[in-house]
Coordinates of C-alpha atoms and ligand atoms in Angstrom, one line a residue:
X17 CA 0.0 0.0 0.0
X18 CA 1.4 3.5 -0.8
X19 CA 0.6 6.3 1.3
X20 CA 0.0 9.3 -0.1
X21 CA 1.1 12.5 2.3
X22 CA -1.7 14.8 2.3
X23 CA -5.6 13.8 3.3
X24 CA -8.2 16.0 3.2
X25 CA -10.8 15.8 6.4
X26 CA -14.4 14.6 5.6
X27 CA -16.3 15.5 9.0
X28 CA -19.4 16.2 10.3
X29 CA -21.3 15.1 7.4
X30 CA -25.0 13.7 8.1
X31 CA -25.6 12.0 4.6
X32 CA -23.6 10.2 3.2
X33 CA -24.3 12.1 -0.2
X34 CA -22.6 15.0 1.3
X35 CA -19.8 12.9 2.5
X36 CA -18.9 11.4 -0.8
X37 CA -19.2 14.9 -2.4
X38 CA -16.2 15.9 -0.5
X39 CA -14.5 12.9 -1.0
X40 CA -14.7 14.0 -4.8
X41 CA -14.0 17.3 -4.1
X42 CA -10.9 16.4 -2.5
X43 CA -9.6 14.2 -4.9
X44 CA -10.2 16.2 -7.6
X45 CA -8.1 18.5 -6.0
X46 CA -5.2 16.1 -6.1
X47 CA -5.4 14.8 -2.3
X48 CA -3.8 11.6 -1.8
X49 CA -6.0 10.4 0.6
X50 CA -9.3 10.9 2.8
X51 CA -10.4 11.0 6.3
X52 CA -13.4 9.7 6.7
X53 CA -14.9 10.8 9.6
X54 CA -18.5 8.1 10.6
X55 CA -19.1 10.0 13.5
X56 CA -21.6 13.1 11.9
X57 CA -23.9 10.4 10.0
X58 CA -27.2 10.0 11.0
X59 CA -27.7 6.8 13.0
X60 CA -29.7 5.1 9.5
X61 CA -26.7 5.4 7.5
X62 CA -24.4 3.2 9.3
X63 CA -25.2 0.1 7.5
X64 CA -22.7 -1.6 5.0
X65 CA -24.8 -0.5 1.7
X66 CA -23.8 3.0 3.1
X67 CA -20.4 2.3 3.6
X68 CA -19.6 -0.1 0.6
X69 CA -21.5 3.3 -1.2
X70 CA -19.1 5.8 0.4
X71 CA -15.8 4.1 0.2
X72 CA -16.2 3.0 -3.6
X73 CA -16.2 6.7 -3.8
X74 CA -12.7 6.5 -2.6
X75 CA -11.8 4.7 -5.8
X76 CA -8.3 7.1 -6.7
X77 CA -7.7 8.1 -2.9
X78 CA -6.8 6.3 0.1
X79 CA -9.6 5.7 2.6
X80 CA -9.0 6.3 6.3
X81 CA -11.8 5.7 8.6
X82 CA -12.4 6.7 11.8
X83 CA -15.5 6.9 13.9
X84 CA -14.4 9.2 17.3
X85 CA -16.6 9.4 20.1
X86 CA -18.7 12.8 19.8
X87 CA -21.7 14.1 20.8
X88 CA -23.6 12.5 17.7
X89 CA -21.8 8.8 18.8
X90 CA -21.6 9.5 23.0
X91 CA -24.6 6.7 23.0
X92 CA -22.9 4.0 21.1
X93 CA -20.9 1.3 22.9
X94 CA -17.2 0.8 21.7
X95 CA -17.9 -3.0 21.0
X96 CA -20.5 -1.4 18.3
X97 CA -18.2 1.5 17.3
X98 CA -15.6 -1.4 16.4
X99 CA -18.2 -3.3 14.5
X100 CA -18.6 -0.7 12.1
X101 CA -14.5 -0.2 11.9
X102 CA -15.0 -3.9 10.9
X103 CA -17.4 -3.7 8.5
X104 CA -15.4 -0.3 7.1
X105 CA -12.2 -2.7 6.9
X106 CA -14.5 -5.2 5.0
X107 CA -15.5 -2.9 2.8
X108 CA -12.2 -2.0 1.8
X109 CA -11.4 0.5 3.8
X110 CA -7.6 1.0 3.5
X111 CA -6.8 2.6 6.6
X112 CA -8.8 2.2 10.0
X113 CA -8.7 4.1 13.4
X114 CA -8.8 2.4 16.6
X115 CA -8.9 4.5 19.4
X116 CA -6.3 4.4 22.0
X117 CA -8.7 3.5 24.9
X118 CA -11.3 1.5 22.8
X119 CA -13.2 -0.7 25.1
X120 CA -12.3 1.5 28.1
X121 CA -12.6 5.1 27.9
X122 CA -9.4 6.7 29.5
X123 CA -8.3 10.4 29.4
X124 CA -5.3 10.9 27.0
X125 CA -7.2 8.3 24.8
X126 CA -4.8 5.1 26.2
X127 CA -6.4 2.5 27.9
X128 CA -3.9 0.3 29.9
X129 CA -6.7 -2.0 31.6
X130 CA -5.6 -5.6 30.5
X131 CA -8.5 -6.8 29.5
X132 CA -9.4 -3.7 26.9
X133 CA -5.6 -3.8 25.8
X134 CA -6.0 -7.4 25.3
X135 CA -9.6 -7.4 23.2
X136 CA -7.9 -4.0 21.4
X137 CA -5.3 -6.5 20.1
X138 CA -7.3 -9.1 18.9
X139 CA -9.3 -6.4 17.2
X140 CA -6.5 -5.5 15.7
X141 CA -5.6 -8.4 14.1
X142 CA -9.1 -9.1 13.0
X143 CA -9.1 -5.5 11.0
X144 CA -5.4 -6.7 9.7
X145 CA -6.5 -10.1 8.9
X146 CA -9.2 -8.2 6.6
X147 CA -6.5 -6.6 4.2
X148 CA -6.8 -2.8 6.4
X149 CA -3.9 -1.1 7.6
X150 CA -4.4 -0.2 11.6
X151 CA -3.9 3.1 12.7
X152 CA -4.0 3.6 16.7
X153 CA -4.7 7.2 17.2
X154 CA -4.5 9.2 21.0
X155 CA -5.8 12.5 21.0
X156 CA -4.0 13.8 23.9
X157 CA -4.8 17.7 23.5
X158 CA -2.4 18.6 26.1
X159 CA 1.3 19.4 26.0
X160 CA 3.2 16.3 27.4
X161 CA 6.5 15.5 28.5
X162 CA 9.0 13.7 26.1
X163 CA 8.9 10.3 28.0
X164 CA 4.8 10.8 28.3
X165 CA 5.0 11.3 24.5
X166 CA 6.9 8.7 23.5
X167 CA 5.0 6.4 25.8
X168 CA 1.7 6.7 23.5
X169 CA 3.6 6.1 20.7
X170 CA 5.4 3.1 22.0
X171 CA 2.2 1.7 23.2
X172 CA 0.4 1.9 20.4
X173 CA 3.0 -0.1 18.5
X174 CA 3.6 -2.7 21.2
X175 CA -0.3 -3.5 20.1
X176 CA 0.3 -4.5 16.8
X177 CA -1.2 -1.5 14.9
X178 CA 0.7 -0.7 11.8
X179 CA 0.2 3.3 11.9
X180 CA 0.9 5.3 15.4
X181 CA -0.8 8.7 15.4
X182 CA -0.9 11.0 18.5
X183 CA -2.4 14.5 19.1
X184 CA -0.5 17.1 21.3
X185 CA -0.8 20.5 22.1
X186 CA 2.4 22.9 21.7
X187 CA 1.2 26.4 23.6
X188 CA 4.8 27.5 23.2
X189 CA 7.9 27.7 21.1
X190 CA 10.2 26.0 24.1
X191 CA 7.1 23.4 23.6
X192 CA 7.5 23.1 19.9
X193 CA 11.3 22.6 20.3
X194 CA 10.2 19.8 22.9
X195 CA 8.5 17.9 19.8
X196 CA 11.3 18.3 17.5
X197 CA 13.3 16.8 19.7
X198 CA 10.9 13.9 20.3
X199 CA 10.1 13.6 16.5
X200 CA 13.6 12.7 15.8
X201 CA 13.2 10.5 18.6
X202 CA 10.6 8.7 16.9
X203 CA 12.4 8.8 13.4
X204 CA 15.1 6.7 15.3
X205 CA 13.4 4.6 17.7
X206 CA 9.6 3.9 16.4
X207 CA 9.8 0.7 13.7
X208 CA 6.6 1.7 12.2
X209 CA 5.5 5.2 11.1
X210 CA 3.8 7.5 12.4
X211 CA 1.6 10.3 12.5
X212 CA 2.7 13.2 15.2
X213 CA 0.0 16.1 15.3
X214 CA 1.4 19.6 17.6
X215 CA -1.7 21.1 17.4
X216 CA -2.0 24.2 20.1
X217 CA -1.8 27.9 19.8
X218 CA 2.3 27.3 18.9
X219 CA 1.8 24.1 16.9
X220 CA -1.3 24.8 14.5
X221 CA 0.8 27.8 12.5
X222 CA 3.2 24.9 11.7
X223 CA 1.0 22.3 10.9
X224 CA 1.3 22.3 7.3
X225 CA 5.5 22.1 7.4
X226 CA 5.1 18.6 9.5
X227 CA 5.8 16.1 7.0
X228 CA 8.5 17.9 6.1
X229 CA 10.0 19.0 9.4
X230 CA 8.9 15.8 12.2
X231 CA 8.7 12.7 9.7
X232 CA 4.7 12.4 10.3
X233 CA 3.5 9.9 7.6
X234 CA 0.7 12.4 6.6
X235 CA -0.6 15.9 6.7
X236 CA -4.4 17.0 7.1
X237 CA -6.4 19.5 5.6
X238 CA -9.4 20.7 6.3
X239 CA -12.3 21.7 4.9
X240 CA -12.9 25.3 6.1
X241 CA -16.6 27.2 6.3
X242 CA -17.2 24.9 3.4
X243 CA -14.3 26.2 1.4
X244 CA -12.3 23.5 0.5
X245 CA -10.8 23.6 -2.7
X246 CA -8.0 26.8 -1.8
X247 CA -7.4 25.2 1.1
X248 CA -6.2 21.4 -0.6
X249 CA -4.8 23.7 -3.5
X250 CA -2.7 25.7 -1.0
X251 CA -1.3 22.4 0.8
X252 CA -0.6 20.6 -2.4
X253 CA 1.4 23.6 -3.3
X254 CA 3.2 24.0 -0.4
X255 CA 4.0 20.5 -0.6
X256 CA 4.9 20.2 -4.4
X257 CA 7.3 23.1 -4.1
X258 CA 7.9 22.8 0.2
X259 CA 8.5 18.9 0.6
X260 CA 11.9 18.1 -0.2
X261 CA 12.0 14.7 0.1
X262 CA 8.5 12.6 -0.8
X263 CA 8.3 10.9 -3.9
X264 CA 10.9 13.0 -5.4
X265 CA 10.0 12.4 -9.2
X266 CA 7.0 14.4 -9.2
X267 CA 8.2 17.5 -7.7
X268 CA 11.6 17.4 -10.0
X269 CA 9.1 17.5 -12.8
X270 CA 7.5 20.4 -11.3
X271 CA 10.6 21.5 -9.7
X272 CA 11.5 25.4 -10.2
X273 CA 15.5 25.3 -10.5
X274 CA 15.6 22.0 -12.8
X275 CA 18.7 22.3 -14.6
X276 CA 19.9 25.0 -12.6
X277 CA 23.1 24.4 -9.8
X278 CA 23.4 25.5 -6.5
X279 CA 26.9 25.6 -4.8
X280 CA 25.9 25.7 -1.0
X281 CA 28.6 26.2 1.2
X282 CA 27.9 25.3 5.0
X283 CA 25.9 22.5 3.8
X284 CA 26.8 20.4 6.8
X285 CA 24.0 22.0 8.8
X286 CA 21.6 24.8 10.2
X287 CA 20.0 26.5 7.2
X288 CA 22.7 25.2 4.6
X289 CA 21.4 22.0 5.0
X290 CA 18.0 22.4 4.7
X291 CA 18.7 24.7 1.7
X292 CA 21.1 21.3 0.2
X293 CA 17.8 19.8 0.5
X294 CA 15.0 22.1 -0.5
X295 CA 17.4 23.3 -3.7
X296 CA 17.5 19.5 -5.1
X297 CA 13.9 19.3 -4.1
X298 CA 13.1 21.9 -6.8
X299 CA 15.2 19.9 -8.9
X300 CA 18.7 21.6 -9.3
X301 CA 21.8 19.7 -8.7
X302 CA 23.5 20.7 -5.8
X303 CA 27.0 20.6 -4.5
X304 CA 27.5 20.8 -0.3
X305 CA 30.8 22.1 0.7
X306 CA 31.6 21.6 4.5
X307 CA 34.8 21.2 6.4
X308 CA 32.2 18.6 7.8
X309 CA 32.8 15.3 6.3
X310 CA 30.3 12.9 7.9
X311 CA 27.8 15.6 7.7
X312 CA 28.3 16.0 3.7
X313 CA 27.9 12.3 3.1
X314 CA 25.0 11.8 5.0
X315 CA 23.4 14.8 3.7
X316 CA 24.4 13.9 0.3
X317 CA 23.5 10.2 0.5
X318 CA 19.6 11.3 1.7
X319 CA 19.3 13.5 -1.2
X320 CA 20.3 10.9 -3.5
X321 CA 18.2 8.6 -2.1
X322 CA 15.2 11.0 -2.8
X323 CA 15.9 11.4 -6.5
X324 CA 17.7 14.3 -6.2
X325 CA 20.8 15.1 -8.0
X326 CA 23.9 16.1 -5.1
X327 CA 28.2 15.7 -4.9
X328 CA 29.5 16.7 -1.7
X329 CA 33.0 18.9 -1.3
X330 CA 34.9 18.8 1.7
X331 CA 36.7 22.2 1.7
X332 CA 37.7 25.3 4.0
X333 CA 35.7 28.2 2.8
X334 CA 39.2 30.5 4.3
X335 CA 41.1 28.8 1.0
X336 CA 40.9 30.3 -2.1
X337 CA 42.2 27.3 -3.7
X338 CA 39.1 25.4 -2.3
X339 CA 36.8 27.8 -3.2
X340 CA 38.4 27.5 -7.1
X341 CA 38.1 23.6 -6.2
X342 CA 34.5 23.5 -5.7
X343 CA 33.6 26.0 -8.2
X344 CA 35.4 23.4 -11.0
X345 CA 34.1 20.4 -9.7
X346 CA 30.0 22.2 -9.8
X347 CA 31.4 23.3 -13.8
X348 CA 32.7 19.6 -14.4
X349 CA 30.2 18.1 -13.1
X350 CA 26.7 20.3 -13.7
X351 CA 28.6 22.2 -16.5
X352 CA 27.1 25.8 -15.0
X353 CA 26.7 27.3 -11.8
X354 CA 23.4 29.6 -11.2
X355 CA 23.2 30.3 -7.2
X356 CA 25.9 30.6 -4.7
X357 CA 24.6 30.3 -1.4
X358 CA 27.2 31.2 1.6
X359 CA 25.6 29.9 4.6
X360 CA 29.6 28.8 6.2
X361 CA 30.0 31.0 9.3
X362 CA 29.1 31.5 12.6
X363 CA 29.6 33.8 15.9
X364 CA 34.2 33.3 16.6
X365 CA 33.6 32.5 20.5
X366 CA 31.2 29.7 20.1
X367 CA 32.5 28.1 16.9
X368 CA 35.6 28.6 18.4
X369 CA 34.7 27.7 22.1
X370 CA 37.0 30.8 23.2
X371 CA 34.3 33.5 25.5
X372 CA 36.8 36.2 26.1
X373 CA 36.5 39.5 25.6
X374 CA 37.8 41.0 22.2
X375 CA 41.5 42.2 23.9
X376 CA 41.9 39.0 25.2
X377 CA 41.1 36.6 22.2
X378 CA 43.7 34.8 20.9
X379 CA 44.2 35.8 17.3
X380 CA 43.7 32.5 15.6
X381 CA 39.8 33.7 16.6
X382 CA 40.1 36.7 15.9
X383 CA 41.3 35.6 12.1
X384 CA 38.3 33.0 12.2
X385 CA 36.0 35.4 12.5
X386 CA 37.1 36.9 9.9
X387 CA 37.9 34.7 7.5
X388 CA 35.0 32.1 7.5
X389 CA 32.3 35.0 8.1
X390 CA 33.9 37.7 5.3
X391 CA 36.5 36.1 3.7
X392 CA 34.6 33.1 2.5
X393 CA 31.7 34.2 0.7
X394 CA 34.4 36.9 -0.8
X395 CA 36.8 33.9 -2.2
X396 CA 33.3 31.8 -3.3
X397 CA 32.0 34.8 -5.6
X398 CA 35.2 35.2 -7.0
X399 CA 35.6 32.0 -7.4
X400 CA 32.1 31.3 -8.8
X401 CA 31.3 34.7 -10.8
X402 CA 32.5 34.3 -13.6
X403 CA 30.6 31.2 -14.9
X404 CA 27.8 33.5 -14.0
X405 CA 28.8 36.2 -16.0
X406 CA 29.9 33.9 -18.8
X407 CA 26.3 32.3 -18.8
X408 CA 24.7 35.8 -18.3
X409 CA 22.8 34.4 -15.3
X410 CA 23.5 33.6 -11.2
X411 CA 22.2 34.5 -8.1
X412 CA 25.0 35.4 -5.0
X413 CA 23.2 35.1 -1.7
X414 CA 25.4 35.7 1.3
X415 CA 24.2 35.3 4.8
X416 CA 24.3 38.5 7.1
X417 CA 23.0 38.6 10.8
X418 CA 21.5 41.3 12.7
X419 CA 24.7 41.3 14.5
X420 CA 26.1 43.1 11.1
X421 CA 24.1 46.2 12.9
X422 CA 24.2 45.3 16.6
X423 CA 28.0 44.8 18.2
X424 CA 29.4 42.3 20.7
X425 CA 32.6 43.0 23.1
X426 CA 33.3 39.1 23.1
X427 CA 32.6 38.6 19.1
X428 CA 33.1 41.7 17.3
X429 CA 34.2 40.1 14.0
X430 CA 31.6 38.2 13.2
X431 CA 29.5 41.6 13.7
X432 CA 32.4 42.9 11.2
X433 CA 32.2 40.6 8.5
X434 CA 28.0 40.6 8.6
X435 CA 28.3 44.4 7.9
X436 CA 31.1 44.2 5.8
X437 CA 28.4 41.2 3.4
X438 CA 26.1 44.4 3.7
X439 CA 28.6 46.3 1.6
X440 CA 30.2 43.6 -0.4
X441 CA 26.8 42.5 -2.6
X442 CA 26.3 45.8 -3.2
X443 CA 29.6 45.7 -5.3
X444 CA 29.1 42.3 -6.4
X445 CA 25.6 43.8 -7.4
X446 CA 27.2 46.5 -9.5
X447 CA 29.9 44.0 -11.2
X448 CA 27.0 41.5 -11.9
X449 CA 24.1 44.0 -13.1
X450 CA 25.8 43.8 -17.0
X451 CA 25.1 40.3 -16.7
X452 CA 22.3 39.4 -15.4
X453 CA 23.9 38.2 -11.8
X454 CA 22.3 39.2 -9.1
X455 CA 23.5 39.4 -5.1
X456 CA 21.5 39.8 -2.3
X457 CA 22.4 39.4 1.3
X458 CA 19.7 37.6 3.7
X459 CA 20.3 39.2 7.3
X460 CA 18.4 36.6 9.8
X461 CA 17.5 37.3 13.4
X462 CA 17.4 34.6 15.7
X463 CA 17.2 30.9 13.6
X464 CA 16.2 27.8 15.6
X465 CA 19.4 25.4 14.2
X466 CA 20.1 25.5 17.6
X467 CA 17.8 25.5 20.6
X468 CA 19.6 28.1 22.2
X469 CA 18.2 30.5 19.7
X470 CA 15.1 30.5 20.8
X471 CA 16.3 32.9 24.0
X472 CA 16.9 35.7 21.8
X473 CA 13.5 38.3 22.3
X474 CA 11.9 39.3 19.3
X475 CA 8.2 41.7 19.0
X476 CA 7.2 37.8 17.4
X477 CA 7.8 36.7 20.5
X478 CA 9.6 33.5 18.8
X479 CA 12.7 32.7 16.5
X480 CA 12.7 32.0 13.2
X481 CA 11.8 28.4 11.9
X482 CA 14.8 27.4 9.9
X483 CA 12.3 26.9 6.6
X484 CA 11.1 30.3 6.8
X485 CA 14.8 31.7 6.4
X486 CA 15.4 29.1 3.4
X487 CA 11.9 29.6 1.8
X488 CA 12.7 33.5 1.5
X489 CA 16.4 32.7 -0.1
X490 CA 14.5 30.5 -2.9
X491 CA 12.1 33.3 -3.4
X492 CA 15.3 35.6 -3.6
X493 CA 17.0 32.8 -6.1
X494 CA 13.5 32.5 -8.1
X495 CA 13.1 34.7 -11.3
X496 CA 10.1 36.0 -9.6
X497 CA 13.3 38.6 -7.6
X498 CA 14.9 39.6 -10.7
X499 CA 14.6 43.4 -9.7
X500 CA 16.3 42.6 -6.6
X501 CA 19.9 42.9 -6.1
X502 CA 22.6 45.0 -4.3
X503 CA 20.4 45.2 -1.0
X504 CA 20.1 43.6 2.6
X505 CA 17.1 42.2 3.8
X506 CA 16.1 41.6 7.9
X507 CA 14.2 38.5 8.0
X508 CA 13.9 38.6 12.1
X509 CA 11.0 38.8 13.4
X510 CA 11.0 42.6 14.2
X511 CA 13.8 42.3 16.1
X512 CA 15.6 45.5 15.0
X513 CA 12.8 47.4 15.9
X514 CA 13.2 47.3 19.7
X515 CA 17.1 47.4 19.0
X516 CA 18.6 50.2 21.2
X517 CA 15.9 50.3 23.6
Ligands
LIG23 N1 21.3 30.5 13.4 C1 21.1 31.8 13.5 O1 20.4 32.2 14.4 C2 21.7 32.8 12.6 C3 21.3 34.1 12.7 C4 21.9 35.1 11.9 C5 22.8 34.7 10.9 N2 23.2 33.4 10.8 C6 24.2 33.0 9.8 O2 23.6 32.1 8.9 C7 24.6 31.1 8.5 C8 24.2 29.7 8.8 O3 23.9 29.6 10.1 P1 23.5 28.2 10.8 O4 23.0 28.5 12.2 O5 22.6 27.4 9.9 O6 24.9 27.5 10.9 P2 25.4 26.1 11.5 O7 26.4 26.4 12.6 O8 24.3 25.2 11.7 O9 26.2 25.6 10.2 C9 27.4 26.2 9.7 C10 28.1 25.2 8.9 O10 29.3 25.8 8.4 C11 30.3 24.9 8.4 N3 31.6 25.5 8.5 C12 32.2 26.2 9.5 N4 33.4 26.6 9.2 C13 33.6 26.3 7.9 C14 34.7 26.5 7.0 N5 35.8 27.1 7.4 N6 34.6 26.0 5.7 C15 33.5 25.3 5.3 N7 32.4 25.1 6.1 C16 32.5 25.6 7.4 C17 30.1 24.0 9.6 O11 30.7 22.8 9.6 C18 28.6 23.9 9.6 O12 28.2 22.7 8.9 C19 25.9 31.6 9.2 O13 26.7 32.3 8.4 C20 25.4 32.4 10.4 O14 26.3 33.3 10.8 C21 22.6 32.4 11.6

């Protein structure tokens, strides 16, 4: 069975007319997949004629059935509720729901009474034994611990399901960071997939970025106030041009920068990274530098796995005879070079592990500072420019800070070298504007690719998601910039606003 990653919601529906209607609606929208949600139908309907009607309407989409207890369903016992699952499953239903605390209604949606954990798993089978995939689903609706977290998860697999999904709430960023955390927990530990929902005042605004930042097996969309083609639109959109990974094919043939080549530098991690990944995602080949080995062959080995087309560098952005390296080996190998993307750099005392004031660092951090932050993207655009020029097209992005405006005692050459990326695309601007190359420096507040980040204050009371700084670079790489070059942009959630006060 192939999952698809996006299903659309199909709730609160009293007839099954209007249900299968939105079924249809969905999938002509391109969903992959349906919720189907028993619990709105009118008592009359749950028959199998109804549901051998509703789910041959799920001829091109997946099927996922669930019948939660609500108001409508309060009055049904859970030995009934599983009979219809059953029938669903024999109808050929290809995904069903059994609730965490089926046969004993718990709060958290777990049961652990034997007796309902014991007829759960013979349930289980049953469903399996009928050709349905299992999904256990807990809808917690509360923030929870890591170890609580992972607890539902690993209980729900212990029972033989096939699917684990689990509902939280994330009120807060530091809670949101909690889930990160335990959602590369679960990409390690947890041997089936899984589905893990942050819901929550924090949690909702990122709902749609989950399959591509926690590893859930699927993304929902609802229907909202009965409009639900923009909203399945949106999502497939963010997803075709968002998802780096997911059935990679499609979105290279959809893919914005197909036949275009990115040389990334600071590929390793943080933002450079992600942009290795989102960059091939769109269909461009990419080539990582990093002084990071491990991290470039891993991170070159995924992409490749997803279809996408990446050759990893190990080199010292501080050499100008590895920056020549790496621009040769993206011409030999990709035969142009169209974005250069200096992510490589980072704040001298903690790269460098030395906290001393400036008249006290030693000056191999002092020249670190300097070096990686300035000197690097300066020796990569020199290096990389001129296949720009000669193919009248590229795209320089170099990253500043907000610390290119602000100062630091400890630091005050990575503040140096942000500023001095202020000043340098606006040369590289005037030396590429002949030729249709571009540079534009991205300036970034605080970026959670480390936790630590999320400290910093900003009037968004949060830091940046490390998508949202990589979504605005593609934007800036996209043709859809081509008037913008020479300038600086603040992407920090207001943060220079309150600066000074
Ligand atoms: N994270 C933030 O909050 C933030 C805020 C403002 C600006 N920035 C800037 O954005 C860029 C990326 O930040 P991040 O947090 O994603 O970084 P990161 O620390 O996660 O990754 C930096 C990468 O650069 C590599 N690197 C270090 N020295 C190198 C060298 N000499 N040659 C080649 N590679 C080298 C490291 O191995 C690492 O993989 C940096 O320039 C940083 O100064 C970051």
């Amino acid at each position: 069975m192939k999952y698809g990653p996006l299903f659309g919601i199909c709730d609160k529906h009293p007839t099954p007319e209007t249900l299968i209607e939105n079924i249809k609606q969905f999938e002509a929208q391109g969903a992959h997949g349906v919720v189907i949600d028993l619990d709105g139908l009118e008592e009359q309907y749950f028959t199998r004629e109804c549901f051998r009607k509703i789910l041959a309407a799920c001829c091109r989409v997946e099927s996922y059935v669930c019948c939660y207890r609500s108001a409508k369903t309060e009055h049904i016992s859970d030995e009934t509720r599983a009979e219809y699952l059953l029938m669903a499953a024999e109808e050929g239903a290809s995904i069903v729901d059994v609730m965490g605390d089926l046969f004993a209604k718990t709060e958290g949606e777990l049961a652990f009474d034997e007796k309902a954990v014991e007829k759960q798993k013979n349930f289980i089978s049953t469903l399996r034994e009928k050709g349905a995939s299992v999904l256990m689903s807990s809808h917690v609706a509360k923030p929870c611990s890591m170890e609580e977290t992972l607890k539902y998860f690993h209980a729900h697999y212990e029972r033989g399901v096939n699917i684990s999904k689990a509902v939280f709430h994330c009120n807060t960023q530091e809670e949101y960071l909690i889930s990160r955390e335990i959602s590369e927990k679960l990409c390690a530990e947890l041997p089936i997939p899984f589905v893990f929902v942050c819901s929550g005042e924090y949690g909702r605004k990122f709902q749609r970025y989950e399959t591509l930042l926690n590893g859930s097996l699927m993304t929902f969309v609802r229907c909202r106030d009965g409009e639900v083609q923009p909203s399945v639109r949106q999502a497939l959109d963010f997803m075709r041009s968002r998802t780096p990974w997911a059935s990679a094919a499609k979105r290279l043939d959809s893919g914005e920068f197909v036949n275009r080549t990115a040389v990334i530098t600071g590929a390793g991690s943080g933002m450079g990274l992600l942009a290795a990944k989102m960059f091939a995602g769109q269909g461009a080949n990419v080539l990582l530098v990093d002084i990071n080995k491990d991290a470039i062959n891993e991170a070159v080995e995924e992409i490749r796995k997803n279809g996408g087309k990446a050759l990893g560098m190990v080199a010292d952005v501080r050499s100008y005879a590895d920056a020549e390296k790496a621009a040769a080996c993206a011409l030999d190998n990709f035969k142009r070079i169209d974005f250069l993307l200096c992510f490589a750099g980072g704040y001298e005392p903690r790269c460098c592990n030395s906290n001393y004031p400036f008249y006290e660092q030693p000056i191999e951090v002092i020249d670190w500072g300097l070096d990686v932050n300035l000197k690097g993207p300066v020796y990569f655009a020199r290096a990389c420019m001129p296949a720009m020029v000669k193919q009248k097209y590229g795209v320089i992005i170099c990253l500043g800070s907000v610390s290119g405006v602000q100062a630091s005692g400890y630091g005050p050459m990575y503040g140096t070298s942000k500023s001095g990326l202020f000043q340098f695309v606006k040369g590289l601007a005037l030396a590429g504007a002949p030729h249709n190359v571009r540079a534009v420096c991205v300036a970034p507040g605080p970026v959670l690719t480390r936790p630590g980040m999320a400290g910093m204050p900003t009037p968004l009371k949060r830091a940046a998601e490390v998508v949202e700084v990589v979504d605005f670079i593609m934007d800036l790489c996209s043709d859809r910039s081509s008037f913008i070059t020479g300038s600086t942009h603040f992407i920090d959630g207001g943060y220079l606003c309150n600066f000074g006060r």
